[in-house]
Coordinates of C-alpha atoms in Angstrom, one line a residue:
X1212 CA -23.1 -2.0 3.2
X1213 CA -24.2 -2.8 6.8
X1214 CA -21.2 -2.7 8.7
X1215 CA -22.7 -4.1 12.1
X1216 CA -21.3 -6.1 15.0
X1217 CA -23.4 -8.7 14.2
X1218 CA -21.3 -10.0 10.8
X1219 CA -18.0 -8.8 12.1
X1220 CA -15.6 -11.5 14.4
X1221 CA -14.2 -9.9 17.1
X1222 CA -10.7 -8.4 17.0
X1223 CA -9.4 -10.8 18.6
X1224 CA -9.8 -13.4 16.1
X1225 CA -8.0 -11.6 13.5
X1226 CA -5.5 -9.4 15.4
X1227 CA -3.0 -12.3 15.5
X1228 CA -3.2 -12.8 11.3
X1229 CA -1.9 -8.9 11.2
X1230 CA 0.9 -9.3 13.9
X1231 CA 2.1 -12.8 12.4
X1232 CA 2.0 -11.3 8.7
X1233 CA 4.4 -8.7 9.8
X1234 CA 6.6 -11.1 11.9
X1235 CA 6.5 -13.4 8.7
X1236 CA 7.6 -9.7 6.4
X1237 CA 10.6 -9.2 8.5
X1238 CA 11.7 -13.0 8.6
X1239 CA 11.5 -12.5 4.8
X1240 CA 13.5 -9.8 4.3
X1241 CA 15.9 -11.4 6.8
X1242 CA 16.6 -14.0 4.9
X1243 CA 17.3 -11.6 1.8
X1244 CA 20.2 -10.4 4.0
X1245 CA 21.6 -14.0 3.4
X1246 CA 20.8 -14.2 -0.3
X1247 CA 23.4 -13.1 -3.0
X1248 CA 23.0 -10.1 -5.0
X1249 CA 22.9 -11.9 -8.3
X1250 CA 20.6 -15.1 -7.3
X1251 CA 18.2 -16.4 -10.3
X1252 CA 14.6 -17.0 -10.4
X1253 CA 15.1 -20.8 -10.3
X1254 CA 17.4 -20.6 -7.3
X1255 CA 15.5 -23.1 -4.7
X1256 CA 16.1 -20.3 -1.7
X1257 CA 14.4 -18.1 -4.0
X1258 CA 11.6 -20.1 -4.1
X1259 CA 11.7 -20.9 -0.8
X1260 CA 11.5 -17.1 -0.4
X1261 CA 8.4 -16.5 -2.7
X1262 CA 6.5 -19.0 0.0
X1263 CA 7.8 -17.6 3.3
X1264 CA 6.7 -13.9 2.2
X1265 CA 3.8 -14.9 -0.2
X1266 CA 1.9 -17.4 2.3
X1267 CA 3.4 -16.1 5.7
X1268 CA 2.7 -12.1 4.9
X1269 CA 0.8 -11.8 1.6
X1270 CA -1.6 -14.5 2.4
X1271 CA -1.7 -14.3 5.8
X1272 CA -3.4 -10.5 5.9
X1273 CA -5.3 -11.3 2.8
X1274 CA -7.3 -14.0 4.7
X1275 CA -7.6 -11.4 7.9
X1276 CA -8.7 -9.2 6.5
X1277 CA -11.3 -11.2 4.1
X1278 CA -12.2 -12.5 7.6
X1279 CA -14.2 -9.5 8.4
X1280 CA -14.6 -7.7 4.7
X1281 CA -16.3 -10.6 3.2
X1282 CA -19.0 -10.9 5.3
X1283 CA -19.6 -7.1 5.8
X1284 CA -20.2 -6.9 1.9
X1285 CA -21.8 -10.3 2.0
X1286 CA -24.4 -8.8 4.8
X1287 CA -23.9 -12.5 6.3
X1288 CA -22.4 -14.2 9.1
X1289 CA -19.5 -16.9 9.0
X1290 CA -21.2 -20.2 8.6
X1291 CA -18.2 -21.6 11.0
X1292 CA -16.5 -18.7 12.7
X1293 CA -14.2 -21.0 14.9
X1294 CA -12.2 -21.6 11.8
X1295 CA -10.3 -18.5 12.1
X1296 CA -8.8 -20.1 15.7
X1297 CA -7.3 -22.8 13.6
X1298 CA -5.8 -21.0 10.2
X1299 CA -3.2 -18.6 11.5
X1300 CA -1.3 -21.7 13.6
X1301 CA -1.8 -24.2 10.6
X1302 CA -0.3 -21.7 7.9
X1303 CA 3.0 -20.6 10.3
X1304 CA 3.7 -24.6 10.8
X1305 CA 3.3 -25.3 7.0
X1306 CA 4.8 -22.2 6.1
X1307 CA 7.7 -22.7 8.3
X1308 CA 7.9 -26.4 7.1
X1309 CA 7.7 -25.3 3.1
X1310 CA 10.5 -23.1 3.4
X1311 CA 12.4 -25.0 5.1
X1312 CA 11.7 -27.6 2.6
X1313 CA 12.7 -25.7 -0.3
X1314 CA 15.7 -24.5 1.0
X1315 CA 17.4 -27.5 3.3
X1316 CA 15.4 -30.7 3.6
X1317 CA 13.3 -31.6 0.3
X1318 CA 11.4 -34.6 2.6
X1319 CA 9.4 -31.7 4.7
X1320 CA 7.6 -30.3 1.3
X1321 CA 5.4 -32.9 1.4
X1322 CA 4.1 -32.5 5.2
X1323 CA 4.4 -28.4 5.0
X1324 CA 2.2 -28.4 1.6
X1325 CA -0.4 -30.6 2.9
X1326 CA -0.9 -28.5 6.4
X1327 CA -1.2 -25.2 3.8
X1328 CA -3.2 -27.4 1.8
X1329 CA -5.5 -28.2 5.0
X1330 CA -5.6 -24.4 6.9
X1331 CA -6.8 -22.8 4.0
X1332 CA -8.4 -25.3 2.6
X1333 CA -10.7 -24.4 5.9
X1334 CA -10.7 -20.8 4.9
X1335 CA -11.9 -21.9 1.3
X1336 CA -14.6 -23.7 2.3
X1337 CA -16.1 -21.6 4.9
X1338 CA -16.0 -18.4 2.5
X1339 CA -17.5 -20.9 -0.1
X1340 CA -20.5 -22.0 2.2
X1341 CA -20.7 -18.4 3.7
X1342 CA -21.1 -16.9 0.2
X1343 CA -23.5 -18.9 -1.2
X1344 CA -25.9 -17.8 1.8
X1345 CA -25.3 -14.3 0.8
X1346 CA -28.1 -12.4 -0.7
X1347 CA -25.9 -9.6 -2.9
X1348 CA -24.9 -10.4 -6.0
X1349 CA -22.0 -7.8 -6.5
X1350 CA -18.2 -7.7 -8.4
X1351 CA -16.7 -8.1 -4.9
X1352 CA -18.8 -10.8 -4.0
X1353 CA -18.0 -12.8 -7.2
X1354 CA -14.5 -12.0 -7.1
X1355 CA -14.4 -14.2 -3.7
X1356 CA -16.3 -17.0 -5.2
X1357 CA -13.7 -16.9 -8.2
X1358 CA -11.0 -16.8 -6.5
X1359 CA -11.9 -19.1 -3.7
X1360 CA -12.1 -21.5 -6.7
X1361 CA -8.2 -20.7 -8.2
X1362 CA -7.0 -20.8 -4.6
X1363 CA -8.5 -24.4 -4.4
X1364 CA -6.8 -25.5 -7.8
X1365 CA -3.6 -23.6 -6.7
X1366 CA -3.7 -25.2 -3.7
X1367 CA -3.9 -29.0 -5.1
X1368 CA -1.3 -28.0 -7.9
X1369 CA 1.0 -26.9 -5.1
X1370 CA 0.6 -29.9 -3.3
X1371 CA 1.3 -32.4 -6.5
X1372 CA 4.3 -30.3 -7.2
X1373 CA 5.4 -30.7 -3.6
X1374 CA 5.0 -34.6 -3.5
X1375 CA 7.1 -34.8 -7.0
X1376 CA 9.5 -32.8 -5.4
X1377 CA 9.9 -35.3 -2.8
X1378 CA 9.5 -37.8 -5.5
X1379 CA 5.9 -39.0 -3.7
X1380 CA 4.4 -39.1 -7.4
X1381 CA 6.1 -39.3 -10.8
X1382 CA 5.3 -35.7 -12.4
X1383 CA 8.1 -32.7 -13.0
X1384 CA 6.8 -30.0 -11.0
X1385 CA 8.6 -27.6 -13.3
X1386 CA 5.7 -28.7 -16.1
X1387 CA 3.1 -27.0 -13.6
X1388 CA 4.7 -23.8 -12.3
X1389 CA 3.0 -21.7 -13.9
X1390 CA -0.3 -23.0 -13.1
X1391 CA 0.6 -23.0 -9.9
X1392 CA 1.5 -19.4 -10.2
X1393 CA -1.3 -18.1 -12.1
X1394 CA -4.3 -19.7 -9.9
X1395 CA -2.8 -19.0 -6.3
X1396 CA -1.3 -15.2 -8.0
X1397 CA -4.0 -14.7 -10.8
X1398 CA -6.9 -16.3 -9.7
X1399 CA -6.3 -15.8 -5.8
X1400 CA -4.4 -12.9 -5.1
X1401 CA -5.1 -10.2 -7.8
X1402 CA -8.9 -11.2 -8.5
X1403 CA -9.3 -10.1 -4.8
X1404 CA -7.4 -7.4 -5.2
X1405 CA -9.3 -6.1 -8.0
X1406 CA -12.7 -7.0 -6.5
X1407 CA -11.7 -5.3 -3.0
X1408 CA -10.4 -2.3 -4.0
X1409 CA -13.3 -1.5 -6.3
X1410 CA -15.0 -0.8 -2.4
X1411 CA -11.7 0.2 -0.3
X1412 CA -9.7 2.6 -2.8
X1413 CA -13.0 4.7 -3.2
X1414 CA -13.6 4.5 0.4
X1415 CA -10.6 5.4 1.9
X1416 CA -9.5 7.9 -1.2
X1417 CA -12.5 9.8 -0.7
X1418 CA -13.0 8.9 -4.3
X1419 CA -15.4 7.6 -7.2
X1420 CA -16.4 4.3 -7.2
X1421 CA -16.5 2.8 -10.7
X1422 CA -19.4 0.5 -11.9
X1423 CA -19.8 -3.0 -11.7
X1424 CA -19.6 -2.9 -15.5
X1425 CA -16.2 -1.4 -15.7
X1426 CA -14.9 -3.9 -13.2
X1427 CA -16.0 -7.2 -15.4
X1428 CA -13.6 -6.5 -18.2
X1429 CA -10.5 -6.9 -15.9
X1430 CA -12.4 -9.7 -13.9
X1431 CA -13.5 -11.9 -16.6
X1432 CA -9.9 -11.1 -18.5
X1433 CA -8.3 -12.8 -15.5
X1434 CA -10.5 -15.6 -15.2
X1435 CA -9.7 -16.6 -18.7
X1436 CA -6.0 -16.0 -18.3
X1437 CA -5.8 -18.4 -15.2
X1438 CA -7.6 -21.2 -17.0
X1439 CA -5.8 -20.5 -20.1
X1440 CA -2.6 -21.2 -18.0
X1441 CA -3.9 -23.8 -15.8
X1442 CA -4.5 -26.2 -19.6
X1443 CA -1.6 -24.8 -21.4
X1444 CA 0.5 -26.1 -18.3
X1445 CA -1.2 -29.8 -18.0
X1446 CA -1.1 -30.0 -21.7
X1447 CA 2.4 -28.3 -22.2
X1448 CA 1.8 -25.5 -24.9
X1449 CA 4.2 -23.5 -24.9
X1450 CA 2.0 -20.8 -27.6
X1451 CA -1.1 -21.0 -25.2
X1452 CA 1.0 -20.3 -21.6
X1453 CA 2.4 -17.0 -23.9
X1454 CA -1.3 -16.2 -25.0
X1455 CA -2.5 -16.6 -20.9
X1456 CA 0.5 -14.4 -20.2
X1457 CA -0.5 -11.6 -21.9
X1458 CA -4.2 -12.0 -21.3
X1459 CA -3.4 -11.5 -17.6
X1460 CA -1.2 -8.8 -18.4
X1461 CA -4.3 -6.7 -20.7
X1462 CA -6.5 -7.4 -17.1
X1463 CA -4.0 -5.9 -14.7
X1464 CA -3.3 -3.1 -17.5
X1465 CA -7.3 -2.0 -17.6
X1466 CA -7.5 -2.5 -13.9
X1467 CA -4.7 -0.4 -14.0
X1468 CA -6.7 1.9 -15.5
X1469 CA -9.9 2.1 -13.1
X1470 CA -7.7 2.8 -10.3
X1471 CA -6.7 5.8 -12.5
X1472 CA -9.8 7.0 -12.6
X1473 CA -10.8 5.8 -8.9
X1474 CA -7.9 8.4 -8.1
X1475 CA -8.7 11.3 -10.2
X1476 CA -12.2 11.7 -9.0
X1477 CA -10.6 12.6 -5.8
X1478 CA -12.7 14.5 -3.6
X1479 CA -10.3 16.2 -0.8
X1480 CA -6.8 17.5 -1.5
X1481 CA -4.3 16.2 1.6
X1482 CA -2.5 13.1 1.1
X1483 CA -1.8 10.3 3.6
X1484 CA 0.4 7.8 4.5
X1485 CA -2.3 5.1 3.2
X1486 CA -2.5 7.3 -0.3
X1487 CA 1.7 7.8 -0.5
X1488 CA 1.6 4.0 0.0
X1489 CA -0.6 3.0 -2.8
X1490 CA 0.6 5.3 -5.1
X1491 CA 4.4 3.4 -4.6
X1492 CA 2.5 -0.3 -5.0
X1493 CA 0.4 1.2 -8.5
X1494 CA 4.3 2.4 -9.5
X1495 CA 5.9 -0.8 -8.5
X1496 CA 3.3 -2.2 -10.8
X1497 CA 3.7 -0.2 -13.9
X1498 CA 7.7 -0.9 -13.3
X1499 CA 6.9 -5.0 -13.0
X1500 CA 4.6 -5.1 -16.0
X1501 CA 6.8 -3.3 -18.5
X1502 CA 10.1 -4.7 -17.4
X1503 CA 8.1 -8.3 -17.7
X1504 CA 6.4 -7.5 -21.1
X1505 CA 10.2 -6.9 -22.4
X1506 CA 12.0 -9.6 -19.8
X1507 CA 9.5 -12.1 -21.6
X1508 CA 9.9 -10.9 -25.3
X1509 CA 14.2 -10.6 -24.8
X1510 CA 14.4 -13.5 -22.5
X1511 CA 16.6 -11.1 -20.5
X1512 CA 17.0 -12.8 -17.0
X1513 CA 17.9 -9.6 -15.2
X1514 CA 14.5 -7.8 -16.1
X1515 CA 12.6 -10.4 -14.8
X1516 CA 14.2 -10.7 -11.6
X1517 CA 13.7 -7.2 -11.4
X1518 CA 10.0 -7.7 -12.8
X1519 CA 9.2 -9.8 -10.1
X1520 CA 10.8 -7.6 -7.3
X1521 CA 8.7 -4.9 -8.0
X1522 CA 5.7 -6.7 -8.3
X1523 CA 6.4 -8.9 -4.7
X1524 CA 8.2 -6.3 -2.5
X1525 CA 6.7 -3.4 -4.3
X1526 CA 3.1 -3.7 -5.4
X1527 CA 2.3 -6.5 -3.2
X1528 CA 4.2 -5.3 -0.1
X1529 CA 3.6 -1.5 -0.3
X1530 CA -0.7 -2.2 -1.1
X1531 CA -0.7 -4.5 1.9
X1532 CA 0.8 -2.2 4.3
X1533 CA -0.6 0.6 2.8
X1534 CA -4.4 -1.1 3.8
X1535 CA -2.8 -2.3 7.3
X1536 CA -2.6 1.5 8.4
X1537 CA -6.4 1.8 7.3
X1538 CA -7.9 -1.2 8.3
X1539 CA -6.3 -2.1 11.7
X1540 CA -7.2 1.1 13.6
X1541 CA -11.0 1.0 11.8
X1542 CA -10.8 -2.2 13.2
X1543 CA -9.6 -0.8 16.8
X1544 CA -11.8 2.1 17.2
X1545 CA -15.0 0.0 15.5
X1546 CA -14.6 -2.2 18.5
X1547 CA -12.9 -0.2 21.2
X1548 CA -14.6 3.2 20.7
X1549 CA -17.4 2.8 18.6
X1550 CA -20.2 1.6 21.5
X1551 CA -19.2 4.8 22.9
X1552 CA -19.9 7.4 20.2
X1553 CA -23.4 8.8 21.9
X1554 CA -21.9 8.8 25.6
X1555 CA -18.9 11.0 25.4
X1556 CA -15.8 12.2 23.6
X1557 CA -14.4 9.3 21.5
X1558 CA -11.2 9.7 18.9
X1559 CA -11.2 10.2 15.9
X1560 CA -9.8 7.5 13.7
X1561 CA -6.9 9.5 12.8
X1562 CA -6.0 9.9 16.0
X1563 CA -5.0 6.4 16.7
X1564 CA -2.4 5.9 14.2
X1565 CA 1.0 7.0 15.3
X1566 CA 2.1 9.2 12.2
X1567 CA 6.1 10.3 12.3
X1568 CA 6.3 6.4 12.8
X1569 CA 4.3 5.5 9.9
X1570 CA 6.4 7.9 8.0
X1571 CA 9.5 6.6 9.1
X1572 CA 8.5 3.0 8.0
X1573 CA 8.0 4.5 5.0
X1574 CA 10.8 6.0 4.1
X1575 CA 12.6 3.0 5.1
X1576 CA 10.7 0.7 2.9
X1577 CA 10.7 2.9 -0.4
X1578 CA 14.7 3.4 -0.1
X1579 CA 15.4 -0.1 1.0
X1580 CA 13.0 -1.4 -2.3
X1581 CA 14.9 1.0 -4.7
X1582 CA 18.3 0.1 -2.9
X1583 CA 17.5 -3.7 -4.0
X1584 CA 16.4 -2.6 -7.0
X1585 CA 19.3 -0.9 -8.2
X1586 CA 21.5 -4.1 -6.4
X1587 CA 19.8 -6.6 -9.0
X1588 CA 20.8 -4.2 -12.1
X1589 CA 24.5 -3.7 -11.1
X1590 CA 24.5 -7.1 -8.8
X1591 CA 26.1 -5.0 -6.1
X1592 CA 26.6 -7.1 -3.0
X1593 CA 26.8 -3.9 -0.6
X1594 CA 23.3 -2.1 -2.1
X1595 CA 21.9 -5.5 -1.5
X1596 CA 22.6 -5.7 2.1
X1597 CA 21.9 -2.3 2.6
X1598 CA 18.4 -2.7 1.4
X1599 CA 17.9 -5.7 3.1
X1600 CA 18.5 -4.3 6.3
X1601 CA 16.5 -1.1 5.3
X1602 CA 13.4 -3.3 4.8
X1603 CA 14.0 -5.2 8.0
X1604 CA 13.9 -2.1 9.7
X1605 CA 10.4 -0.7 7.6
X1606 CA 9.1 -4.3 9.4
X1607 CA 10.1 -3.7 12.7
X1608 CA 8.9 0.0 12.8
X1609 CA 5.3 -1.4 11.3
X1610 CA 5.3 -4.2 13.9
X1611 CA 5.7 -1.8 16.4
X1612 CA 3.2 0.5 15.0
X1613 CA 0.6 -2.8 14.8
X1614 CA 1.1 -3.5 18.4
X1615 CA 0.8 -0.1 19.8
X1616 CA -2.3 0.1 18.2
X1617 CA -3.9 -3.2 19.4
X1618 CA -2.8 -2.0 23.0
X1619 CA -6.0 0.0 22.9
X1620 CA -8.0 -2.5 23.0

């Protein structure tokens, strides 16, 4: 890869997606404080929920960082740079406005989904255009093509659902959750996932990368799961959303299994706190699928809500941050130190990343995730509170860590 200034933006574009994601992580878990113990899936403040930390802190790094990774593995610039000046505002209004939506005022779903619909709908569309200028051909390069497609469909799904929430249009929204679900997770979320760690886990594991071949199964397995999902929710087949269920459960289950072998062709024997991290969201995983796999065959309610914590707070939260404590200070020194390497003493990249505090942070997340855990098995009202404020206090300490190291610049 040619990682140059001239396809990278400037930190100062993308800084504020990475300090707003956090902010967005500990207004999240703030409202959990408020939530009780034993709240279903189908609550509307859960849902509510799933948006603010899904869109404000999942989403909102996701497109950061794809800000500056796409067009390094692209070898390309942005076709329209600016863009990135108008997402991050756009997503915290319409963020702020769906959640509000979902959990006091129905009438504001409406105008919150269409500004989501509209910031990255920009984001879409200029990855769409850069993309197709793009010389490589590569699995992480068609995994953003792909999944710029789902997030398009999601997008527009999420929008109709919102307007027959408000009653707008005559649909049930219910009929097209899933879809929903499956393109903006599936298609949008994980195929990145998969696509992107294929370069980062290697790179930052000191590790084996696996082939392009081996990453296709998992890809392609996805691709036909989200479809599968997106026509088996328009057409209401009940036997073809439980065959796109477990398609999409055999491609995380085989990506599951490159990451295995990404991390046993290790190459140096220390661990850090990017590694201790990952190796809690690949955990969190295992823990969601299996608890899904029997939540969905029992129909027990419990495992399912416990499914889906692991999965959101755990696999989704602990990668995210886990990449935040790699990519941020690359980011810094790149731009900060980098010019400087041949004309004297420069830090290494270690060096910038406050340690005991990145320890603390994760200490506090890991107990405050298995402290919520255990809270949705017993429905313990104290355990929940506890871990509530446990996680508040991981996203203060990593806010704090995020700014300290953007003061270098």
């Amino acid at each position: 890869m040619n990682v140059s200034p001239d396809f990278s933006l400037p930190l100062r574009w993308i800084a504020p997606y990475f300090v707003v994601a956090v902010t967005f992580y500990i207004v999240s878990m703030s409202f959990l404080f408020f939530l009780p113990s034993d709240i279903t899936l189908r609550d509307f403040r859960v849902i509510g929920w799933v948006h603010l930390y899904m869109i404000g802190f999942v989403m909102m790094v996701i497109i950061g960082a794809m800000g500056q990774l796409s067009v390094v593995v692209g070898e390309i610039h942005h076709r329209y740079p600016k863009v990135f000046g108008w997402i991050w505002p756009l997503l915290v209004i319409g963020t702020s406005l769906l959640a509000i939506g979902f959990i006091r005022d129905a009438s504001l779903l409406g105008a919150g989904g269409s500004i989501i619909l509209g910031a990255l709908g920009l984001f879409a569309f200029n990855l769409f255009v850069t993309l197709r200028r793009s010389r490589r051909r590569t699995s992480v390069t068609l995994s953003m093509q792909w999944s710029t497609l789902f997030l398009s469909v999601g997008l527009g799904i999420g929008l109709m659902m919102a307007l027959g929430y408000t009653g707008v249009i005559n649909i049930d929204p219910s009929q097209w959750r899933m879809g929903h679900i499956f393109a903006v997770f599936g298609g949008y979320v994980m195929l990145n996932i998969m696509g992107v760690s294929t370069v980062l886990l290697p790179m930052f594991g000191a590790c084996n990368r696996p082939s392009d071949r081996d990453h296709t199964i998992s890809f392609y397995t996805m691709i036909v799961s989200v479809v599968m999902m997106i026509f088996a929710s328009a057409l209401q087949i009940e036997m073809l959303e439980k065959i796109a269920l477990f398609f999409g459960m055999g491609s995380v289950g085989f990506y599951m299994v490159q990451v295995y072998r990404i991390f046993t062709s290790k190459k140096r024997g220390y661990s850090d706190i990017w590694e201790r991290s990952v190796v809690v969201a690949f955990i969190a995983l295992l823990l969601s699928m299996g608890l899904g796999i029997y939540g969905v065959l029992s129909g027990d309610e419990k495992a399912l809500a416990l499914s889906f914590w692991f999965l959101t707070a755990g696999f989704l939260g602990f990668l995210i941050t886990a990449h935040l404590y790699k990519i941020v200070p690359f980011l810094v020194w790149f731009e900060r130190y980098a010019p400087y390497i041949d004309e004297r003493e420069v830090p290494m990249l270690h060096q910038l990343l406050p340690a005991r505090w990145a320890d603390v942070q994760w200490g506090l997340a890991v107990s405050g995730l298995v402290a919520i855990a255990i809270a949705i098995g017993l429905a313990n009202a104290v355990l929940w509170k506890t871990g509530a404020l446990l996680l508040i206090g991981s996203g203060v300490v990593l806010l704090a860590i995020l700014v300290k190291l953007l003061r270098k610049l």
